[in-house]
mmCIF file with all atom_site columns, C-alpha atoms in Angstrom:
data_model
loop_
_atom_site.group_PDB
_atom_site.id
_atom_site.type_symbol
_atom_site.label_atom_id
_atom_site.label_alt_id
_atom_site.label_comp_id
_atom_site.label_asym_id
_atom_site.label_entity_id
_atom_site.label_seq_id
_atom_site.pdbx_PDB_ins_code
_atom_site.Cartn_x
_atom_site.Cartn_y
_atom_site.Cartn_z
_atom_site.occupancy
_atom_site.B_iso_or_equiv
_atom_site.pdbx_formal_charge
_atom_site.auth_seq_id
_atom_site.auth_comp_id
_atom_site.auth_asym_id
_atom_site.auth_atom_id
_atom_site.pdbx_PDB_model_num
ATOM 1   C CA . UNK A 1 1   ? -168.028 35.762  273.192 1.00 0.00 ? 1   UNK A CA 1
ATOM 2   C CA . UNK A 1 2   ? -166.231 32.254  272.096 1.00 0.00 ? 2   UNK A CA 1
ATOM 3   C CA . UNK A 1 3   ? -165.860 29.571  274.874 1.00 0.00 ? 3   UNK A CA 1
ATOM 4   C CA . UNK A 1 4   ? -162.979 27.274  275.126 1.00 0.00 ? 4   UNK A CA 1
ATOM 5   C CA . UNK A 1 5   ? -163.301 24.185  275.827 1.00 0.00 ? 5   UNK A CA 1
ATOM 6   C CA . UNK A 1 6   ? -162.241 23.175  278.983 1.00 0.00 ? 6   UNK A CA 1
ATOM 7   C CA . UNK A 1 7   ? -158.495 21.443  279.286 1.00 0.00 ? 7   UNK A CA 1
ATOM 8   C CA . UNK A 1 8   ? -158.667 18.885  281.751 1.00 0.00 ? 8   UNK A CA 1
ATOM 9   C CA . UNK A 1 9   ? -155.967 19.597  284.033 1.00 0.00 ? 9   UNK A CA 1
ATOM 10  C CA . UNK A 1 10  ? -153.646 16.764  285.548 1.00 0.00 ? 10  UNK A CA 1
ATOM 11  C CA . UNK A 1 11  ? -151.965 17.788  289.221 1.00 0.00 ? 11  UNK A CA 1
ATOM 12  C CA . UNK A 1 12  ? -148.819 15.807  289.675 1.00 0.00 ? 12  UNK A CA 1
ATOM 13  C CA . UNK A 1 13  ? -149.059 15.303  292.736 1.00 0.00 ? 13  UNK A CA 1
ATOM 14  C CA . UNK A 1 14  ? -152.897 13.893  293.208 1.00 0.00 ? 14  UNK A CA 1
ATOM 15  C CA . UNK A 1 15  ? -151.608 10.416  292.118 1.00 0.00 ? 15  UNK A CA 1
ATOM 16  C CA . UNK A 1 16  ? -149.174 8.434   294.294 1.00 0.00 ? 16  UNK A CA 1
ATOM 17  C CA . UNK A 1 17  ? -145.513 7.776   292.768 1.00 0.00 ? 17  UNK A CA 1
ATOM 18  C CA . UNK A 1 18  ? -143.386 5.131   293.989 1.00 0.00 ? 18  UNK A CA 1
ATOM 19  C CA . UNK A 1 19  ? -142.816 1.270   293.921 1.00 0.00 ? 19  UNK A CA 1
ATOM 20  C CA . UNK A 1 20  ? -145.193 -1.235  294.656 1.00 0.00 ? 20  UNK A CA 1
ATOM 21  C CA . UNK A 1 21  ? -144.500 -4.495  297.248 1.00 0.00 ? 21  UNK A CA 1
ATOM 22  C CA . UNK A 1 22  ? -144.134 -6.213  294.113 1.00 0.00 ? 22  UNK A CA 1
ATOM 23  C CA . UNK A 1 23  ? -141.319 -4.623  292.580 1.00 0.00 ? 23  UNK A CA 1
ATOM 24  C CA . UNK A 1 24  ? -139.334 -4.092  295.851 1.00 0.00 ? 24  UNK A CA 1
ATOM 25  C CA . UNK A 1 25  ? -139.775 -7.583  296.387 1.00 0.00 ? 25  UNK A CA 1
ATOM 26  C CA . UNK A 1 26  ? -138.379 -8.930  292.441 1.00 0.00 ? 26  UNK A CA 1
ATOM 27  C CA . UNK A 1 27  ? -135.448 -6.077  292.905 1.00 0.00 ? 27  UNK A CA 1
ATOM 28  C CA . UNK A 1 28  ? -134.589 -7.508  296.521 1.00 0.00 ? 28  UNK A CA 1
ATOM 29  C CA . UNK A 1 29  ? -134.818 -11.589 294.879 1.00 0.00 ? 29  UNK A CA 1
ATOM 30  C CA . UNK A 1 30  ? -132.829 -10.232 291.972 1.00 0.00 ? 30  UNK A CA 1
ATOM 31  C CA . UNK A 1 31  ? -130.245 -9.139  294.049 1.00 0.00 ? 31  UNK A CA 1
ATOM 32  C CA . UNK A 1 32  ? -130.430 -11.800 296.234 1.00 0.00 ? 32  UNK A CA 1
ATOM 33  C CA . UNK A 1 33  ? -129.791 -14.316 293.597 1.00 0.00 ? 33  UNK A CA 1
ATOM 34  C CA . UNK A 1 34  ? -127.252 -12.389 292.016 1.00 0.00 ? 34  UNK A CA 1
ATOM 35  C CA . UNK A 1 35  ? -124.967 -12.949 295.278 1.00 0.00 ? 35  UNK A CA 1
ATOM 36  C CA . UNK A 1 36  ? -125.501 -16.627 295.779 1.00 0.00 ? 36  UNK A CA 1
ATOM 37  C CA . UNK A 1 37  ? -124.219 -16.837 292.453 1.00 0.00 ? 37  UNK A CA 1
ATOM 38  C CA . UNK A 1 38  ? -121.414 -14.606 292.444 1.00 0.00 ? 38  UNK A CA 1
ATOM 39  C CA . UNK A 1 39  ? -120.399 -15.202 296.732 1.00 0.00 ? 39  UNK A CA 1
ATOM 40  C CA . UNK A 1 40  ? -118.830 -18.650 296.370 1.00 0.00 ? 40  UNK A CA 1
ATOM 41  C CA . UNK A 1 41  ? -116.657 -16.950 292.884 1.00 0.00 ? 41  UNK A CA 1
ATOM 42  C CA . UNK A 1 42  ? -115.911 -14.082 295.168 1.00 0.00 ? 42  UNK A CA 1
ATOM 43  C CA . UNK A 1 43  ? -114.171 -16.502 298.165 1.00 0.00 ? 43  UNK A CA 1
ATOM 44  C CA . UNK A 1 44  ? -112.413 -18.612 295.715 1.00 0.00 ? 44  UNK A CA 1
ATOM 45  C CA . UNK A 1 45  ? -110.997 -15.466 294.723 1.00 0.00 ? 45  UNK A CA 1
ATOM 46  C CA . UNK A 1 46  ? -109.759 -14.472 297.985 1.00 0.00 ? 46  UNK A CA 1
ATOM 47  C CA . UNK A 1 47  ? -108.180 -17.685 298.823 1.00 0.00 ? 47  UNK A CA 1
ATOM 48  C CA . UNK A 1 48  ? -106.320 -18.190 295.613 1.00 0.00 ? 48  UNK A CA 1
ATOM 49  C CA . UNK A 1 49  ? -105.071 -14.412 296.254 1.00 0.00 ? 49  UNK A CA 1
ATOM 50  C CA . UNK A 1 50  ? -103.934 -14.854 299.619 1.00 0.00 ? 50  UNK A CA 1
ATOM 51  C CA . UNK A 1 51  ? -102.583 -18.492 299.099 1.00 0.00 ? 51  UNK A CA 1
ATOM 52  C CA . UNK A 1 52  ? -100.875 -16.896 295.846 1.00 0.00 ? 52  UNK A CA 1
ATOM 53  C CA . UNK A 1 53  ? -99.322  -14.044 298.672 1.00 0.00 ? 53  UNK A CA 1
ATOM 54  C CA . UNK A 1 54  ? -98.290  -17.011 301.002 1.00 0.00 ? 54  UNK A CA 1
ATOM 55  C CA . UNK A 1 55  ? -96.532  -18.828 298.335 1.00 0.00 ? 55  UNK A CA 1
ATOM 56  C CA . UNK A 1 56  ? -94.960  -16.014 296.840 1.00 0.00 ? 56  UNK A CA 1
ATOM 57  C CA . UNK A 1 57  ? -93.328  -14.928 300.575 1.00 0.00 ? 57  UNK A CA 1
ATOM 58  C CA . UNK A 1 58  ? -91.880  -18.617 300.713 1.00 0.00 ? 58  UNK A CA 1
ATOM 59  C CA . UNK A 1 59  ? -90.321  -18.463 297.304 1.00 0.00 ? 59  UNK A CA 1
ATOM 60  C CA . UNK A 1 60  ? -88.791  -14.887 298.327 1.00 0.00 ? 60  UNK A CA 1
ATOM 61  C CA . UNK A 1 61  ? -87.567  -16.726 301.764 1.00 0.00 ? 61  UNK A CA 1
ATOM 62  C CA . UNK A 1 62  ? -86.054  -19.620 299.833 1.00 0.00 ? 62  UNK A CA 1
ATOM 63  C CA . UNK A 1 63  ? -83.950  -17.033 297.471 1.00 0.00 ? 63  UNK A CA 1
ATOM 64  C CA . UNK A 1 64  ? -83.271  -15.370 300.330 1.00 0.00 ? 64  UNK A CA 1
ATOM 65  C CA . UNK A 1 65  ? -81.389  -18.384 302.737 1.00 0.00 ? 65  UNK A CA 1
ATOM 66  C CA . UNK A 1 66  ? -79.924  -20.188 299.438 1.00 0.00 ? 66  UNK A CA 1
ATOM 67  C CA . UNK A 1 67  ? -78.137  -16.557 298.720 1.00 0.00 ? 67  UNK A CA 1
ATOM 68  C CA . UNK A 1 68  ? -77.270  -16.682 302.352 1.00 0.00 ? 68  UNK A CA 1
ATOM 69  C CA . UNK A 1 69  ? -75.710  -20.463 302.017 1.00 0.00 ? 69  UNK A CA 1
ATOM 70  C CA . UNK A 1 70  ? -74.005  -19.283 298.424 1.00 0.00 ? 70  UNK A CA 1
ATOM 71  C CA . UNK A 1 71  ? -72.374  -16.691 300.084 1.00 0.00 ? 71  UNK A CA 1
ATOM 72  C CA . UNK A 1 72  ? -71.185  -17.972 303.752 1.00 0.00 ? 72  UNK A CA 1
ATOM 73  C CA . UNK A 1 73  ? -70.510  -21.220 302.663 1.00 0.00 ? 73  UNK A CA 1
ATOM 74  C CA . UNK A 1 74  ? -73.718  -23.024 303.744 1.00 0.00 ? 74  UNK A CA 1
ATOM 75  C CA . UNK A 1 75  ? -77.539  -22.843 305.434 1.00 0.00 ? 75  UNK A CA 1
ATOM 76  C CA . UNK A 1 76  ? -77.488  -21.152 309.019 1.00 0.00 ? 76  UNK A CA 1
ATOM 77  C CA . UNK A 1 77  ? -78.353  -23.860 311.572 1.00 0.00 ? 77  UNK A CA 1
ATOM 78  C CA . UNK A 1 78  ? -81.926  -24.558 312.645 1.00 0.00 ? 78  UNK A CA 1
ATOM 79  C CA . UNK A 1 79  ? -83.478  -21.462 315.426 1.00 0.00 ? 79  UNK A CA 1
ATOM 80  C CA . UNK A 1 80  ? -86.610  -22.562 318.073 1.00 0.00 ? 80  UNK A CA 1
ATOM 81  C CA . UNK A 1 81  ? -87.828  -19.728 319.716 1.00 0.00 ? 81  UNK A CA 1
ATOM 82  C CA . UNK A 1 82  ? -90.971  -19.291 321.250 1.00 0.00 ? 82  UNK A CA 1
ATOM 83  C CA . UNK A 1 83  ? -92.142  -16.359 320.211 1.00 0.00 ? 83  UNK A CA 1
ATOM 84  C CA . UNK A 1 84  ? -93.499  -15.600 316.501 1.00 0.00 ? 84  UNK A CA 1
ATOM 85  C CA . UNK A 1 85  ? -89.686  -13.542 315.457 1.00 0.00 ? 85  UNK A CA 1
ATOM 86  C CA . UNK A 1 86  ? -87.123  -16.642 315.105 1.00 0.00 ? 86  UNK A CA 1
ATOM 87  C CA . UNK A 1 87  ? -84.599  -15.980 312.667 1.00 0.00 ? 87  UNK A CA 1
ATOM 88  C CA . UNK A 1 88  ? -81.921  -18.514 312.644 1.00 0.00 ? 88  UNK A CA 1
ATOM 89  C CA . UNK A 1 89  ? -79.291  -15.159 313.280 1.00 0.00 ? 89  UNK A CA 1
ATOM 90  C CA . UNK A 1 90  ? -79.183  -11.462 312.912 1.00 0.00 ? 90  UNK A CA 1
ATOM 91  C CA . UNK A 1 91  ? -77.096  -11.655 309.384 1.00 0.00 ? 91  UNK A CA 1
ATOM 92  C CA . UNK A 1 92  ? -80.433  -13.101 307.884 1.00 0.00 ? 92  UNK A CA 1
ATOM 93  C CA . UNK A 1 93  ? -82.011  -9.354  308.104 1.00 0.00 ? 93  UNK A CA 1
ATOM 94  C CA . UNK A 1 94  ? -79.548  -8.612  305.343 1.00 0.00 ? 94  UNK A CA 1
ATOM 95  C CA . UNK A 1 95  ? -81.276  -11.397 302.879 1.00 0.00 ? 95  UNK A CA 1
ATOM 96  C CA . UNK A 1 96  ? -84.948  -10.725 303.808 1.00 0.00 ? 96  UNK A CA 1
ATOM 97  C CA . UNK A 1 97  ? -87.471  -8.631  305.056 1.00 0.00 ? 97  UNK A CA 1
ATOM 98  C CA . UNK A 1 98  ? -87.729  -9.615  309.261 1.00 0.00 ? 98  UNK A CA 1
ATOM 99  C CA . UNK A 1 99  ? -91.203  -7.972  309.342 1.00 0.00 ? 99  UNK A CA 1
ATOM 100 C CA . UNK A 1 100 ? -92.911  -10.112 307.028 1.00 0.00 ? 100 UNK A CA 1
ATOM 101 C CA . UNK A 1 101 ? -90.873  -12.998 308.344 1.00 0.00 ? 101 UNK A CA 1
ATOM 102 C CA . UNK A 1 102 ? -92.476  -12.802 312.067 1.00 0.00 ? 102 UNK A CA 1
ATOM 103 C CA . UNK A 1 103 ? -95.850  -11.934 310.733 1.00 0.00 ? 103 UNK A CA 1
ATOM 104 C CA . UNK A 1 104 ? -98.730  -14.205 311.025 1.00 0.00 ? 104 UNK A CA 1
ATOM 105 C CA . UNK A 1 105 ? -98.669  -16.047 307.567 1.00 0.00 ? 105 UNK A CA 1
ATOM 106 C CA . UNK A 1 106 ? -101.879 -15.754 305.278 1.00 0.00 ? 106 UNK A CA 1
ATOM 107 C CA . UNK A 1 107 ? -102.763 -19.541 306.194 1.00 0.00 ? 107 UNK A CA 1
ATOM 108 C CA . UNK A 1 108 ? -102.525 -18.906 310.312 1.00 0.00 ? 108 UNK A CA 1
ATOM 109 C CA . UNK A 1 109 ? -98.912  -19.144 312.279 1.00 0.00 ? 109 UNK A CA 1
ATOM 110 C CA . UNK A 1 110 ? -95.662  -18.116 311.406 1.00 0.00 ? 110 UNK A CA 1
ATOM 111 C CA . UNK A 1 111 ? -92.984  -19.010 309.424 1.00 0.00 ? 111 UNK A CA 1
ATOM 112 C CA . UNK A 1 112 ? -90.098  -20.715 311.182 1.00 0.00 ? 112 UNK A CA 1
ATOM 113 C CA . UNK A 1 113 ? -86.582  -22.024 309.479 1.00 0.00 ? 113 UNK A CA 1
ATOM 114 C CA . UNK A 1 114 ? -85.281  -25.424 310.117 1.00 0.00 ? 114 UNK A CA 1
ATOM 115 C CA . UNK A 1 115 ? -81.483  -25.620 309.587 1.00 0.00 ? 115 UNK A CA 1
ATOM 116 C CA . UNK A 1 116 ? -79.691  -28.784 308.168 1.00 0.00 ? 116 UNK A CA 1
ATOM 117 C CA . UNK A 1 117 ? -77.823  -29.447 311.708 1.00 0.00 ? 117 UNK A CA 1
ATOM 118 C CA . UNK A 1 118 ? -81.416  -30.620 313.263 1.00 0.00 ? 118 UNK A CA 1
ATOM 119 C CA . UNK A 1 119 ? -83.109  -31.963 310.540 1.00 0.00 ? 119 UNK A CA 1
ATOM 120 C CA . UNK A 1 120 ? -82.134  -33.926 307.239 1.00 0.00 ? 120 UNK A CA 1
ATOM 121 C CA . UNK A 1 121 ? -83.298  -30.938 305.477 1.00 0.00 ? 121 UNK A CA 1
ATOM 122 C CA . UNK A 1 122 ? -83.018  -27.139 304.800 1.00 0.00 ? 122 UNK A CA 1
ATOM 123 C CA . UNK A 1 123 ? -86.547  -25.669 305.108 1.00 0.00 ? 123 UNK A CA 1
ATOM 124 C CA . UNK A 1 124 ? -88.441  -23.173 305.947 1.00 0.00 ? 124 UNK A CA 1
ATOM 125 C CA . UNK A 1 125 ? -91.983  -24.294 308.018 1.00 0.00 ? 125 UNK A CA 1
ATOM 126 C CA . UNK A 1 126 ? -95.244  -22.528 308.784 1.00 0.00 ? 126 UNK A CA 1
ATOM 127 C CA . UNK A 1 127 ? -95.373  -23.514 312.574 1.00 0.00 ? 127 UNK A CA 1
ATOM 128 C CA . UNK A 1 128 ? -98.731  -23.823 313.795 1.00 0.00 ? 128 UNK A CA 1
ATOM 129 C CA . UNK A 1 129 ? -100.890 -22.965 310.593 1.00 0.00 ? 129 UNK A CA 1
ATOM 130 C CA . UNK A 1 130 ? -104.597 -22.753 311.303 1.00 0.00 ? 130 UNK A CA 1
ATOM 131 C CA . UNK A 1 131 ? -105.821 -23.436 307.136 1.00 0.00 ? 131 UNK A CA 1
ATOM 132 C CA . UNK A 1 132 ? -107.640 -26.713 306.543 1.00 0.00 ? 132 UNK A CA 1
ATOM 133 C CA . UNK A 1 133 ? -105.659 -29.021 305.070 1.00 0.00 ? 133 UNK A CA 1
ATOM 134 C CA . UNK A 1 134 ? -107.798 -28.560 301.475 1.00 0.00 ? 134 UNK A CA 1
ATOM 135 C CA . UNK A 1 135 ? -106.401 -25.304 301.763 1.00 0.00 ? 135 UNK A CA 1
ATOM 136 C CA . UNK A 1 136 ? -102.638 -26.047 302.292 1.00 0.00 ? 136 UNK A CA 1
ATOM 137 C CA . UNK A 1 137 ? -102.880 -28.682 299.335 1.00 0.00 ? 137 UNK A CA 1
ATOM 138 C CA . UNK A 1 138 ? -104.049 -25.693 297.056 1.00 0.00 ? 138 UNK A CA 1
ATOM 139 C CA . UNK A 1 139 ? -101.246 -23.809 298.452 1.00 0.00 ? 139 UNK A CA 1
ATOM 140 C CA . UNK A 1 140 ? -98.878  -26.769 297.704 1.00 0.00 ? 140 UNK A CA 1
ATOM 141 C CA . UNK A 1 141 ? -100.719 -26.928 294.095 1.00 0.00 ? 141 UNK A CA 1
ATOM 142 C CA . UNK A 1 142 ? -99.043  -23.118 293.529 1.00 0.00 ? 142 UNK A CA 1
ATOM 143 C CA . UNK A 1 143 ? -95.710  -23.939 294.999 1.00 0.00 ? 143 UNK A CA 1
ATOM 144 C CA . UNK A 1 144 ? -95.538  -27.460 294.006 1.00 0.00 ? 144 UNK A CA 1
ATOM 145 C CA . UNK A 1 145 ? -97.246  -30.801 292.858 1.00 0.00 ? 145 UNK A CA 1
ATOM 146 C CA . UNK A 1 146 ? -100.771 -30.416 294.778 1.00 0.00 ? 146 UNK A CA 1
ATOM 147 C CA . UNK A 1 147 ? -99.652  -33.408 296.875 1.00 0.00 ? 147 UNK A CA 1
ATOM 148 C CA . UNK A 1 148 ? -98.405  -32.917 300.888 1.00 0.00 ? 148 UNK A CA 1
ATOM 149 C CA . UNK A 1 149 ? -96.654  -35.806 300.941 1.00 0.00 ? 149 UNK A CA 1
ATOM 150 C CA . UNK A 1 150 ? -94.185  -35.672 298.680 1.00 0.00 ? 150 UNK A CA 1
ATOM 151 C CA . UNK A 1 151 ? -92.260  -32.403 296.124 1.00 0.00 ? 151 UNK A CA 1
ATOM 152 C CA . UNK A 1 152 ? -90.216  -29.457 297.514 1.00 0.00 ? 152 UNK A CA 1
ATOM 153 C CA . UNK A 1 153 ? -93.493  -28.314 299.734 1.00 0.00 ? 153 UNK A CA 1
ATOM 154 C CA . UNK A 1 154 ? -95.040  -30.890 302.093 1.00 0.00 ? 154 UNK A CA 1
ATOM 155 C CA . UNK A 1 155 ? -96.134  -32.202 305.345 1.00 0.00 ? 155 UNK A CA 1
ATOM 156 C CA . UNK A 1 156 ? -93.198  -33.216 307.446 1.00 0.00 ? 156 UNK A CA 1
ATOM 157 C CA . UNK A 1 157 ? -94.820  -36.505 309.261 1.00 0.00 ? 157 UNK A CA 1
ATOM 158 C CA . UNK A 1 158 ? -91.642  -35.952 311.792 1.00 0.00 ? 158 UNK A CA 1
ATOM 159 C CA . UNK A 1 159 ? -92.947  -32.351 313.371 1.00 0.00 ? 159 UNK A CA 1
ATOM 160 C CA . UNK A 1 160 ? -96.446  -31.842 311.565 1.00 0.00 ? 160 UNK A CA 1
ATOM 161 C CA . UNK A 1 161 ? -95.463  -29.039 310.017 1.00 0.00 ? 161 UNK A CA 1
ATOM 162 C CA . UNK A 1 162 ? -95.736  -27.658 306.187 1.00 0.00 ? 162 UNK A CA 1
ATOM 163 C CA . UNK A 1 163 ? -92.224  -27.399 304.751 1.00 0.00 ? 163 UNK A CA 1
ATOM 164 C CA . UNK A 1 164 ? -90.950  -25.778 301.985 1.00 0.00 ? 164 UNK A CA 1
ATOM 165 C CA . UNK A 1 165 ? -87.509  -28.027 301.710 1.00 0.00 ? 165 UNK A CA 1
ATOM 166 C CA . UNK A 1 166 ? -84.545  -26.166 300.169 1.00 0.00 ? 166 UNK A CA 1
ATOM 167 C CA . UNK A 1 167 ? -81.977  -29.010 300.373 1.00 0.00 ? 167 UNK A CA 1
ATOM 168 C CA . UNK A 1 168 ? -81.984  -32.416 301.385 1.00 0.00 ? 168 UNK A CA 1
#
């Protein structure tokens, strides 16, 4: 009779599988790493996409009260009202969207319109935005010359308000 060698046999399961401290601990710096770089790119992103938003709802507002002047013959006359809907009138709803009007703007507040007969200006104002002023000069950057005290989009010393001025 012939006799095989023995074959060393290998179970599976006698040796432990898994990762050591070691490599849990370079994954979790990896990561870790990777988001301190890539956080402050990811915030800069927002901002610029809701300041972009902001900017873009002002520039649809303007269109919207210089069609209303073009066709009645000039700007509706400045509205206060306390709450966050303050329209000038009820014909604007036929120029823009009163929704997104009396919604809380992207930069904090709402947007109010300040008619030629109490101001020296046609504007439209964010009353009581809550954005840091670094902030508001980026958004003044998209709409205008990056400087809040002077261009179409600026800080009215008069009220303290940002205004996008239509007509002076």
């Amino acid at each position: 009779m012939k006799s095989y060698p023995q074959i060393e046999r290998h179970d599976s399961h006698s040796r432990r599988s898994g990762f050591t401290m070691v490599e849990i601990m370079i994954v979790v710096l990896t990561i870790a790493l990777l988001s301190a770089i890539a956080l402050p790119g990811f915030r800069k992103a927002r901002t610029q996409t809701l300041l972009t938003g902001v900017a873009n709802d002002i520039k649809v507002f303007g269109d919207a009260f210089d069609l209303y002047a073009l066709e009645r013959g000039g700007y509706p006359p400045d509205y206060h009202m306390g709450g966050a809907y303050n329209l000038p009138n009820t014909a604007m709803e036929e120029y823009l969207d009163a929704e997104k009007w009396a919604a809380t703007t992207g930069v904090g507040g709402n947007y109010n319109w300040e008619g030629p007969d109490a101001y020296p200006y046609a504007g439209i104002s964010i009353f009581g935005a809550t954005a840091s002023e670094k902030v508001m000069r980026q958004l003044d950057d998209i709409l205008d010359d990056g400087n809040l005290n002077s261009g179409m989009f600026r800080l009215v010393a008069a009220n303290s308000r940002y205004t996008y001025i239509l007509e002076e």
